[in-house]
Amino acid sequence: MAHKDEAQPSGCGASAPQISPLNEAETAWIDMLVSQADQAGLMASPAALQDFLVAERTAWSSVAPEEREDPNPTVSMIGAALGQMLVNQCGLSWVLVTDEYGTDAAVVGDTGQITLFPINAVAKRWTGQSQGDLADYVEGTHRAIERLRRAAATA
């Protein structure tokens, strides 16, 4: 899984990833983050997520580096909301994926044929590694999943 920002067919990377269900604490963490995002109005649309990401990153960047708060709670909340949107729209589920890069929360579908890392996708946008818009990410991912499923249905 060289790119944890995109849908990956299973088996990409040096070794096959290990996929395991979230435990009770991990499920509670994702649920808490999604609830926080919902209370902030972020579950309304991918555009709301994108606007919030830009506003939060801009505000964070305007603070002197030694005075900045840890951005990880904000990144995790936005990423969990993004992941939950994909779960809701595309029939995916939350899991843990362990691969050569470590262990991360992910959303998967179609018996591991689809693997997405929404928190990592947001982190890459926070750090500037990716400039992609979250609304475009959701729309593009949804289209890619539909194409994969159509191809699998005709195979």
mmCIF file of N, CA and C in Angstrom, residues 31-114:
data_model
loop_
_atom_site.group_PDB
_atom_site.id
_atom_site.type_symbol
_atom_site.label_atom_id
_atom_site.label_comp_id
_atom_site.label_asym_id
_atom_site.label_seq_id
_atom_site.Cartn_x
_atom_site.Cartn_y
_atom_site.Cartn_z
ATOM 1 N N ASP A 31 -16.213 6.467 16.971
ATOM 2 C CA ASP A 31 -17.562 6.976 17.249
ATOM 3 C C ASP A 31 -17.515 8.361 17.894
ATOM 4 N N MET A 32 -16.581 8.564 18.829
ATOM 5 C CA MET A 32 -16.446 9.861 19.493
ATOM 6 C C MET A 32 -16.032 10.940 18.486
ATOM 7 N N LEU A 33 -15.071 10.618 17.624
ATOM 8 C CA LEU A 33 -14.622 11.591 16.628
ATOM 9 C C LEU A 33 -15.739 11.947 15.650
ATOM 10 N N VAL A 34 -16.476 10.952 15.206
ATOM 11 C CA VAL A 34 -17.586 11.201 14.279
ATOM 12 C C VAL A 34 -18.665 12.030 14.966
ATOM 13 N N SER A 35 -18.937 11.744 16.228
ATOM 14 C CA SER A 35 -19.916 12.524 16.988
ATOM 15 C C SER A 35 -19.468 13.977 17.116
ATOM 16 N N GLN A 36 -18.193 14.200 17.406
ATOM 17 C CA GLN A 36 -17.670 15.571 17.485
ATOM 18 C C GLN A 36 -17.818 16.282 16.148
ATOM 19 N N ALA A 37 -17.503 15.579 15.077
ATOM 20 C CA ALA A 37 -17.630 16.162 13.745
ATOM 21 C C ALA A 37 -19.081 16.487 13.431
ATOM 22 N N ASP A 38 -19.976 15.595 13.814
ATOM 23 C CA ASP A 38 -21.401 15.814 13.584
ATOM 24 C C ASP A 38 -21.882 17.042 14.358
ATOM 25 N N GLN A 39 -21.466 17.153 15.611
ATOM 26 C CA GLN A 39 -21.856 18.306 16.430
ATOM 27 C C GLN A 39 -21.320 19.611 15.850
ATOM 28 N N ALA A 40 -20.173 19.549 15.168
ATOM 29 C CA ALA A 40 -19.592 20.736 14.541
ATOM 30 C C ALA A 40 -20.180 21.008 13.156
ATOM 31 N N GLY A 41 -21.129 20.152 12.714
ATOM 32 C CA GLY A 41 -21.764 20.348 11.410
ATOM 33 C C GLY A 41 -20.953 19.829 10.244
ATOM 34 N N LEU A 42 -19.934 19.042 10.519
ATOM 35 C CA LEU A 42 -19.043 18.586 9.456
ATOM 36 C C LEU A 42 -19.571 17.392 8.686
ATOM 37 N N MET A 43 -20.544 16.692 9.232
ATOM 38 C CA MET A 43 -21.084 15.519 8.538
ATOM 39 C C MET A 43 -22.106 15.917 7.483
ATOM 40 N N ALA A 44 -22.363 17.207 7.382
ATOM 41 C CA ALA A 44 -23.354 17.691 6.415
ATOM 42 C C ALA A 44 -22.917 17.418 4.974
ATOM 43 N N SER A 45 -21.622 17.565 4.706
ATOM 44 C CA SER A 45 -21.144 17.365 3.336
ATOM 45 C C SER A 45 -19.617 17.325 3.307
ATOM 46 N N PRO A 46 -19.060 16.714 2.259
ATOM 47 C CA PRO A 46 -17.605 16.751 2.100
ATOM 48 C C PRO A 46 -17.086 18.186 1.956
ATOM 49 N N ALA A 47 -17.877 19.066 1.360
ATOM 50 C CA ALA A 47 -17.462 20.473 1.227
ATOM 51 C C ALA A 47 -17.329 21.124 2.604
ATOM 52 N N ALA A 48 -18.224 20.788 3.533
ATOM 53 C CA ALA A 48 -18.121 21.314 4.897
ATOM 54 C C ALA A 48 -16.835 20.830 5.552
ATOM 55 N N LEU A 49 -16.474 19.583 5.307
ATOM 56 C CA LEU A 49 -15.213 19.047 5.831
ATOM 57 C C LEU A 49 -14.027 19.813 5.256
ATOM 58 N N GLN A 50 -14.046 20.035 3.958
ATOM 59 C CA GLN A 50 -12.953 20.745 3.292
ATOM 60 C C GLN A 50 -12.826 22.168 3.841
ATOM 61 N N ASP A 51 -13.949 22.862 3.963
ATOM 62 C CA ASP A 51 -13.921 24.234 4.480
ATOM 63 C C ASP A 51 -13.358 24.268 5.903
ATOM 64 N N PHE A 52 -13.761 23.322 6.718
ATOM 65 C CA PHE A 52 -13.278 23.255 8.096
ATOM 66 C C PHE A 52 -11.776 22.966 8.119
ATOM 67 N N LEU A 53 -11.335 22.018 7.301
ATOM 68 C CA LEU A 53 -9.920 21.694 7.222
ATOM 69 C C LEU A 53 -9.097 22.929 6.869
ATOM 70 N N VAL A 54 -9.516 23.644 5.852
ATOM 71 C CA VAL A 54 -8.776 24.832 5.417
ATOM 72 C C VAL A 54 -8.759 25.888 6.512
ATOM 73 N N ALA A 55 -9.908 26.130 7.136
ATOM 74 C CA ALA A 55 -9.982 27.138 8.192
ATOM 75 C C ALA A 55 -9.105 26.764 9.386
ATOM 76 N N GLU A 56 -9.159 25.499 9.809
ATOM 77 C CA GLU A 56 -8.367 25.058 10.955
ATOM 78 C C GLU A 56 -6.869 25.071 10.644
ATOM 79 N N ARG A 57 -6.510 24.622 9.476
ATOM 80 C CA ARG A 57 -5.094 24.609 9.101
ATOM 81 C C ARG A 57 -4.554 26.038 8.975
ATOM 82 N N THR A 58 -5.361 26.940 8.427
ATOM 83 C CA THR A 58 -4.954 28.337 8.306
ATOM 84 C C THR A 58 -4.777 28.974 9.676
ATOM 85 N N ALA A 59 -5.728 28.730 10.579
ATOM 86 C CA ALA A 59 -5.628 29.280 11.931
ATOM 87 C C ALA A 59 -4.407 28.714 12.656
ATOM 88 N N TRP A 60 -4.188 27.410 12.530
ATOM 89 C CA TRP A 60 -3.050 26.756 13.175
ATOM 90 C C TRP A 60 -1.736 27.318 12.640
ATOM 91 N N SER A 61 -1.654 27.506 11.331
ATOM 92 C CA SER A 61 -0.432 28.009 10.696
ATOM 93 C C SER A 61 -0.124 29.447 11.081
ATOM 94 N N SER A 62 -1.147 30.203 11.465
ATOM 95 C CA SER A 62 -0.940 31.610 11.802
ATOM 96 C C SER A 62 -0.364 31.807 13.207
ATOM 97 N N VAL A 63 -0.304 30.738 13.984
ATOM 98 C CA VAL A 63 0.239 30.788 15.340
ATOM 99 C C VAL A 63 1.737 30.471 15.273
ATOM 100 N N ALA A 64 2.516 31.122 16.109
ATOM 101 C CA ALA A 64 3.949 30.842 16.157
ATOM 102 C C ALA A 64 4.161 29.349 16.437
ATOM 103 N N PRO A 65 5.120 28.731 15.735
ATOM 104 C CA PRO A 65 5.316 27.278 15.879
ATOM 105 C C PRO A 65 5.445 26.792 17.324
ATOM 106 N N GLU A 66 6.112 27.529 18.154
ATOM 107 C CA GLU A 66 6.285 27.080 19.539
ATOM 108 C C GLU A 66 5.006 27.197 20.360
ATOM 109 N N GLU A 67 4.002 27.888 19.838
ATOM 110 C CA GLU A 67 2.736 28.058 20.557
ATOM 111 C C GLU A 67 1.595 27.228 19.966
ATOM 112 N N ARG A 68 1.862 26.519 18.894
ATOM 113 C CA ARG A 68 0.816 25.728 18.231
ATOM 114 C C ARG A 68 0.415 24.534 19.083
ATOM 115 N N GLU A 69 -0.881 24.262 19.068
ATOM 116 C CA GLU A 69 -1.378 23.045 19.707
ATOM 117 C C GLU A 69 -1.170 21.871 18.758
ATOM 118 N N ASP A 70 -1.191 20.680 19.314
ATOM 119 C CA ASP A 70 -1.069 19.463 18.531
ATOM 120 C C ASP A 70 -2.242 19.388 17.554
ATOM 121 N N PRO A 71 -1.991 19.293 16.245
ATOM 122 C CA PRO A 71 -3.083 19.236 15.278
ATOM 123 C C PRO A 71 -3.725 17.854 15.154
ATOM 124 N N ASN A 72 -3.128 16.829 15.754
ATOM 125 C CA ASN A 72 -3.622 15.465 15.566
ATOM 126 C C ASN A 72 -5.077 15.251 15.967
ATOM 127 N N PRO A 73 -5.566 15.833 17.080
ATOM 128 C CA PRO A 73 -6.987 15.643 17.387
ATOM 129 C C PRO A 73 -7.914 16.195 16.289
ATOM 130 N N THR A 74 -7.550 17.341 15.735
ATOM 131 C CA THR A 74 -8.367 17.929 14.663
ATOM 132 C C THR A 74 -8.271 17.084 13.398
ATOM 133 N N VAL A 75 -7.059 16.684 13.043
ATOM 134 C CA VAL A 75 -6.847 15.847 11.858
ATOM 135 C C VAL A 75 -7.621 14.532 12.002
ATOM 136 N N SER A 76 -7.549 13.927 13.183
ATOM 137 C CA SER A 76 -8.252 12.660 13.415
ATOM 138 C C SER A 76 -9.757 12.829 13.310
ATOM 139 N N MET A 77 -10.289 13.932 13.853
ATOM 140 C CA MET A 77 -11.734 14.158 13.780
ATOM 141 C C MET A 77 -12.183 14.324 12.323
ATOM 142 N N ILE A 78 -11.456 15.143 11.567
ATOM 143 C CA ILE A 78 -11.819 15.348 10.160
ATOM 144 C C ILE A 78 -11.690 14.028 9.396
ATOM 145 N N GLY A 79 -10.609 13.281 9.658
ATOM 146 C CA GLY A 79 -10.402 12.004 8.977
ATOM 147 C C GLY A 79 -11.463 10.974 9.313
ATOM 148 N N ALA A 80 -11.874 10.937 10.586
ATOM 149 C CA ALA A 80 -12.936 10.001 10.976
ATOM 150 C C ALA A 80 -14.249 10.373 10.295
ATOM 151 N N ALA A 81 -14.522 11.672 10.200
ATOM 152 C CA ALA A 81 -15.737 12.114 9.511
ATOM 153 C C ALA A 81 -15.675 11.734 8.031
ATOM 154 N N LEU A 82 -14.519 11.940 7.420
ATOM 155 C CA LEU A 82 -14.337 11.557 6.022
ATOM 156 C C LEU A 82 -14.567 10.061 5.843
ATOM 157 N N GLY A 83 -13.945 9.271 6.715
ATOM 158 C CA GLY A 83 -14.121 7.821 6.642
ATOM 159 C C GLY A 83 -15.558 7.399 6.827
ATOM 160 N N GLN A 84 -16.246 8.025 7.778
ATOM 161 C CA GLN A 84 -17.640 7.660 8.028
ATOM 162 C C GLN A 84 -18.525 8.026 6.841
ATOM 163 N N MET A 85 -18.207 9.126 6.159
ATOM 164 C CA MET A 85 -18.953 9.456 4.938
ATOM 165 C C MET A 85 -18.795 8.356 3.904
ATOM 166 N N LEU A 86 -17.585 7.845 3.770
ATOM 167 C CA LEU A 86 -17.343 6.761 2.809
ATOM 168 C C LEU A 86 -18.022 5.472 3.251
ATOM 169 N N VAL A 87 -18.025 5.204 4.555
ATOM 170 C CA VAL A 87 -18.744 4.047 5.088
ATOM 171 C C VAL A 87 -20.222 4.165 4.733
ATOM 172 N N ASN A 88 -20.793 5.332 4.998
ATOM 173 C CA ASN A 88 -22.223 5.546 4.765
ATOM 174 C C ASN A 88 -22.594 5.501 3.286
ATOM 175 N N GLN A 89 -21.774 6.119 2.441
ATOM 176 C CA GLN A 89 -22.103 6.228 1.017
ATOM 177 C C GLN A 89 -21.756 4.989 0.205
ATOM 178 N N CYS A 90 -20.723 4.278 0.633
ATOM 179 C CA CYS A 90 -20.187 3.203 -0.204
ATOM 180 C C CYS A 90 -20.289 1.818 0.413
ATOM 181 N N GLY A 91 -20.917 1.699 1.580
ATOM 182 C CA GLY A 91 -21.066 0.391 2.201
ATOM 183 C C GLY A 91 -19.745 -0.205 2.656
ATOM 184 N N LEU A 92 -18.845 0.619 3.162
ATOM 185 C CA LEU A 92 -17.558 0.153 3.656
ATOM 186 C C LEU A 92 -17.643 -0.060 5.161
ATOM 187 N N SER A 93 -16.561 -0.526 5.770
ATOM 188 C CA SER A 93 -16.539 -0.693 7.226
ATOM 189 C C SER A 93 -15.160 -0.317 7.752
ATOM 190 N N TRP A 94 -15.143 0.096 9.012
ATOM 191 C CA TRP A 94 -13.907 0.471 9.694
ATOM 192 C C TRP A 94 -13.151 -0.773 10.136
ATOM 193 N N VAL A 95 -11.840 -0.759 9.973
ATOM 194 C CA VAL A 95 -10.956 -1.839 10.406
ATOM 195 C C VAL A 95 -9.596 -1.242 10.791
ATOM 196 N N LEU A 96 -8.715 -2.090 11.270
ATOM 197 C CA LEU A 96 -7.300 -1.740 11.420
ATOM 198 C C LEU A 96 -6.535 -2.475 10.334
ATOM 199 N N VAL A 97 -5.604 -1.789 9.705
ATOM 200 C CA VAL A 97 -4.752 -2.405 8.691
ATOM 201 C C VAL A 97 -3.307 -2.267 9.151
ATOM 202 N N THR A 98 -2.625 -3.396 9.190
ATOM 203 C CA THR A 98 -1.208 -3.411 9.519
ATOM 204 C C THR A 98 -0.454 -3.829 8.264
ATOM 205 N N ASP A 99 0.494 -2.995 7.878
ATOM 206 C CA ASP A 99 1.327 -3.298 6.714
ATOM 207 C C ASP A 99 2.749 -2.843 7.012
ATOM 208 N N GLU A 100 3.571 -2.766 5.983
ATOM 209 C CA GLU A 100 4.972 -2.401 6.193
ATOM 210 C C GLU A 100 5.148 -0.986 6.738
ATOM 211 N N TYR A 101 4.114 -0.164 6.695
ATOM 212 C CA TYR A 101 4.185 1.209 7.193
ATOM 213 C C TYR A 101 3.701 1.353 8.633
ATOM 214 N N GLY A 102 3.056 0.344 9.178
ATOM 215 C CA GLY A 102 2.535 0.410 10.540
ATOM 216 C C GLY A 102 1.083 -0.028 10.592
ATOM 217 N N THR A 103 0.387 0.402 11.643
ATOM 218 C CA THR A 103 -1.018 0.057 11.832
ATOM 219 C C THR A 103 -1.839 1.327 11.823
ATOM 220 N N ASP A 104 -2.889 1.345 11.011
ATOM 221 C CA ASP A 104 -3.738 2.523 10.873
ATOM 222 C C ASP A 104 -5.200 2.117 10.772
ATOM 223 N N ALA A 105 -6.053 3.025 11.226
ATOM 224 C CA ALA A 105 -7.488 2.862 10.995
ATOM 225 C C ALA A 105 -7.738 3.058 9.502
ATOM 226 N N ALA A 106 -8.605 2.232 8.965
ATOM 227 C CA ALA A 106 -8.919 2.307 7.541
ATOM 228 C C ALA A 106 -10.383 1.935 7.344
ATOM 229 N N VAL A 107 -10.877 2.211 6.152
ATOM 230 C CA VAL A 107 -12.192 1.706 5.766
ATOM 231 C C VAL A 107 -11.963 0.770 4.587
ATOM 232 N N VAL A 108 -12.655 -0.365 4.630
ATOM 233 C CA VAL A 108 -12.474 -1.385 3.604
ATOM 234 C C VAL A 108 -13.830 -1.857 3.101
ATOM 235 N N GLY A 109 -13.762 -2.476 1.946
ATOM 236 C CA GLY A 109 -14.971 -3.058 1.382
ATOM 237 C C GLY A 109 -14.623 -4.141 0.391
ATOM 238 N N ASP A 110 -15.635 -4.872 0.021
ATOM 239 C CA ASP A 110 -15.524 -5.893 -1.000
ATOM 240 C C ASP A 110 -14.400 -6.881 -0.684
ATOM 241 N N THR A 111 -14.448 -7.415 0.533
ATOM 242 C CA THR A 111 -13.504 -8.423 1.012
ATOM 243 C C THR A 111 -12.065 -7.992 0.769
ATOM 244 N N GLY A 112 -11.771 -6.764 1.187
ATOM 245 C CA GLY A 112 -10.402 -6.276 1.099
ATOM 246 C C GLY A 112 -9.977 -5.740 -0.247
ATOM 247 N N GLN A 113 -10.871 -5.736 -1.230
ATOM 248 C CA GLN A 113 -10.531 -5.195 -2.547
ATOM 249 C C GLN A 113 -10.391 -3.674 -2.505
ATOM 250 N N ILE A 114 -11.043 -3.042 -1.545
ATOM 251 C CA ILE A 114 -11.005 -1.589 -1.390
ATOM 252 C C ILE A 114 -10.438 -1.296 -0.010
#
